[in-house]
XYZ file of C-alpha atoms in Angstrom:
184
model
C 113.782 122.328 121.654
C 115.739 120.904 118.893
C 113.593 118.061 116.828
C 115.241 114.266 118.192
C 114.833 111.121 117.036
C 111.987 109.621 119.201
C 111.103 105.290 119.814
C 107.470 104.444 117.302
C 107.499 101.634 119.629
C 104.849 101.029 122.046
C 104.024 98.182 124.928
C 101.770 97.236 127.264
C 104.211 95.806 129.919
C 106.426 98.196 132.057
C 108.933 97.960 134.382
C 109.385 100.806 136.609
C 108.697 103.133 134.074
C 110.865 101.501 130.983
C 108.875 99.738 128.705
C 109.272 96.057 128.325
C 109.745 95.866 124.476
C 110.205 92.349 123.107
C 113.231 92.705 120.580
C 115.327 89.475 118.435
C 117.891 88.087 120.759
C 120.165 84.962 120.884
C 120.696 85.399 124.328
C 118.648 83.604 127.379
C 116.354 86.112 129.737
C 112.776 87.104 129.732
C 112.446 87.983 125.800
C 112.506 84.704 124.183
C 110.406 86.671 120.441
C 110.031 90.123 119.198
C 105.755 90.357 119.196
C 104.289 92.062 116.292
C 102.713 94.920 118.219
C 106.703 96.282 119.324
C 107.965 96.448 115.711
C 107.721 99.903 113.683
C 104.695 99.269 111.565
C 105.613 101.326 108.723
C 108.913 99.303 108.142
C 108.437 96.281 106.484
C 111.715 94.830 108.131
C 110.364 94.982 111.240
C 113.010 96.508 113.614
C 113.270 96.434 117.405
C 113.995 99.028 119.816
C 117.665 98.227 119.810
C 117.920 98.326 115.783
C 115.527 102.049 116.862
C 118.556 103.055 119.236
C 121.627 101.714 116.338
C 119.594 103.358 113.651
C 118.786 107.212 115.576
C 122.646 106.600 117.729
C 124.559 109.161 115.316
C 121.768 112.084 115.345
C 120.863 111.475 119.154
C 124.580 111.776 120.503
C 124.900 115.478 119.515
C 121.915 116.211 122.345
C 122.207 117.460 125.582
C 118.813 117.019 126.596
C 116.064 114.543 125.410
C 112.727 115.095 125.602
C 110.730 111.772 126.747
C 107.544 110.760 125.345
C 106.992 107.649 125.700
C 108.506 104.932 128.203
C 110.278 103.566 125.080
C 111.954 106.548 125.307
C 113.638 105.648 128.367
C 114.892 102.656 126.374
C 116.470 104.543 123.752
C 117.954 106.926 126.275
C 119.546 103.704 127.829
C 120.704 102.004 124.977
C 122.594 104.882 123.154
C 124.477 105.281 126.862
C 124.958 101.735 127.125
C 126.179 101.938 123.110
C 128.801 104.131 124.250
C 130.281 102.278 126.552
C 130.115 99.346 124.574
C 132.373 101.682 121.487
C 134.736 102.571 124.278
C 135.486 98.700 124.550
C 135.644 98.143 120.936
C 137.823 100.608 120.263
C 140.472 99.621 122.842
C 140.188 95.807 121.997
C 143.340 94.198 120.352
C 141.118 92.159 118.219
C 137.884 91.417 117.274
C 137.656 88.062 119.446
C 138.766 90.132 122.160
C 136.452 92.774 121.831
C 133.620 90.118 121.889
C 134.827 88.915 124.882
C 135.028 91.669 126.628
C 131.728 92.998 125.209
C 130.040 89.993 126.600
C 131.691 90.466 130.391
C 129.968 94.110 129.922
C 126.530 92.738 129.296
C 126.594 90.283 132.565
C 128.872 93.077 134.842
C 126.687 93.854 137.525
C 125.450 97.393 136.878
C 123.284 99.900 138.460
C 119.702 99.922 137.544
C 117.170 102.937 138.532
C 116.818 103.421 142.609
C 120.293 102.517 142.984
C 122.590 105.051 144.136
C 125.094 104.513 141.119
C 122.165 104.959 138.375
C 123.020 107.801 136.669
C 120.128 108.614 135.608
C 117.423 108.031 138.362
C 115.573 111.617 137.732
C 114.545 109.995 134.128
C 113.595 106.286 135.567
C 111.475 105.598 138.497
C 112.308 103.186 141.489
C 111.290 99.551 140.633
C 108.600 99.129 143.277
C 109.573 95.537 144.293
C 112.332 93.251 144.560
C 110.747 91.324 142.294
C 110.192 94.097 139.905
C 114.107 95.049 140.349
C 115.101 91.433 139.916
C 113.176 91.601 136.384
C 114.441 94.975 135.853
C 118.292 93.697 135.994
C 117.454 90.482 133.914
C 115.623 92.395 131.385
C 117.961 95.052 130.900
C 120.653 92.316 130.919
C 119.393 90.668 128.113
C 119.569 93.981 126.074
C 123.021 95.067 126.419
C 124.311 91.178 125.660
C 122.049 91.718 122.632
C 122.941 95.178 122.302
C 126.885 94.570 122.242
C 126.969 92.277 120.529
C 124.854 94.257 117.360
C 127.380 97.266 117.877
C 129.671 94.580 117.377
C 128.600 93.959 113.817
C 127.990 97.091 112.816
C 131.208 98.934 114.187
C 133.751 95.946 113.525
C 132.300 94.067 110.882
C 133.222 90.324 110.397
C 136.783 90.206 108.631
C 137.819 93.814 108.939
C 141.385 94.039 110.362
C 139.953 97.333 112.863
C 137.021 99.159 114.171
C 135.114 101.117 111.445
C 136.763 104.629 113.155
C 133.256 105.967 111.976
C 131.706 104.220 114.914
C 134.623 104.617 117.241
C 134.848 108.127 117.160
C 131.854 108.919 119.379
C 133.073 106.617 122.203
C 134.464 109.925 123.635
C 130.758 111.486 123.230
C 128.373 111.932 125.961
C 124.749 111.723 125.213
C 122.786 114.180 128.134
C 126.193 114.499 129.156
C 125.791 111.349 131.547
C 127.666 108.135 131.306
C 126.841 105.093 132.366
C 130.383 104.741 133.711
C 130.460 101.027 133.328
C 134.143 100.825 133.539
């Protein structure tokens, strides 16, 4: 098994199976302030689990399989599919306005989440065992792809360029696990 980039990030709180990280966001939903105990305690600049996913993107996306373990894991996994989709967009956006705009439709789309027929990846995530727990499952996982977008945003069309950093947009045609969310 080839050595991949694996989540230092731990929590207490699960859904399903994913962990329920606390990460900085702008957007409204159930994390409202990254906690001390989810940040990498080795780095003084404290990332989150989305900075985790940005940061190990470029070496994960050359793997066809992905050992999990921890539930963070399952975060990571998600993100770097959901980061995908969200280069696919940037890449065939007109402009930058427009790709934020669009980026922010993908966040609130309705989307699959584990359980649900469409989820591509339902042998990885376990069935949220309530409505409840599915309802906090979507609004959770909503909250990270606005936030998520909108930090791919930055780094793969950064404020004032003309286009897309093509170093970013060039594995929009990758498939990590070879899954895809298939937002689109």
């Amino acid at each position: 098994m080839p050595s991949l980039y694996h989540s230092t990030l731990e929590s207490r709180q699960k859904i399903g199976n994913i962990s329920k990280l606390t990460f900085r966001t702008k957007f409204n939903g159930p994390i409202r302030t990254v906690e001390d105990e989810h940040l990498r305690k080795e780095d003084p600049v404290g990332a989150d689990i989305i900075d985790e996913a940005l940061y190990f993107f470029k070496s994960n996306i050359f793997f066809s399989s992905y050992e999990i373990k921890s539930e963070a894991d399952r975060n990571i996994i998600y993100l770097t599919l959901y980061i995908i989709e969200c280069l696919k967009v940037i890449g065939n956006a007109s402009s930058r306005n427009a790709a934020t705009q669009e980026l922010f439709q993908l966040g609130l789309s309705k989307f699959a989440i584990p359980g649900d027929s469409a989820f591509p990846l339902n042998n990885l995530y376990s069935k949220p065992a309530s409505s409840k727990e599915a309802d906090e499952m979507r609004s959770y996982l909503t909250q990270l792809r606005q936030e998520c977008g909108l930090r791919v945003l930055e780094q793969a069309w950064p404020t004032g360029d003309k286009t897309p950093s093509k170093w970013w947009c060039c594995f929009a045609k990758r498939k990590f696990l070879n899954i895809s969310l298939a937002e689109r």
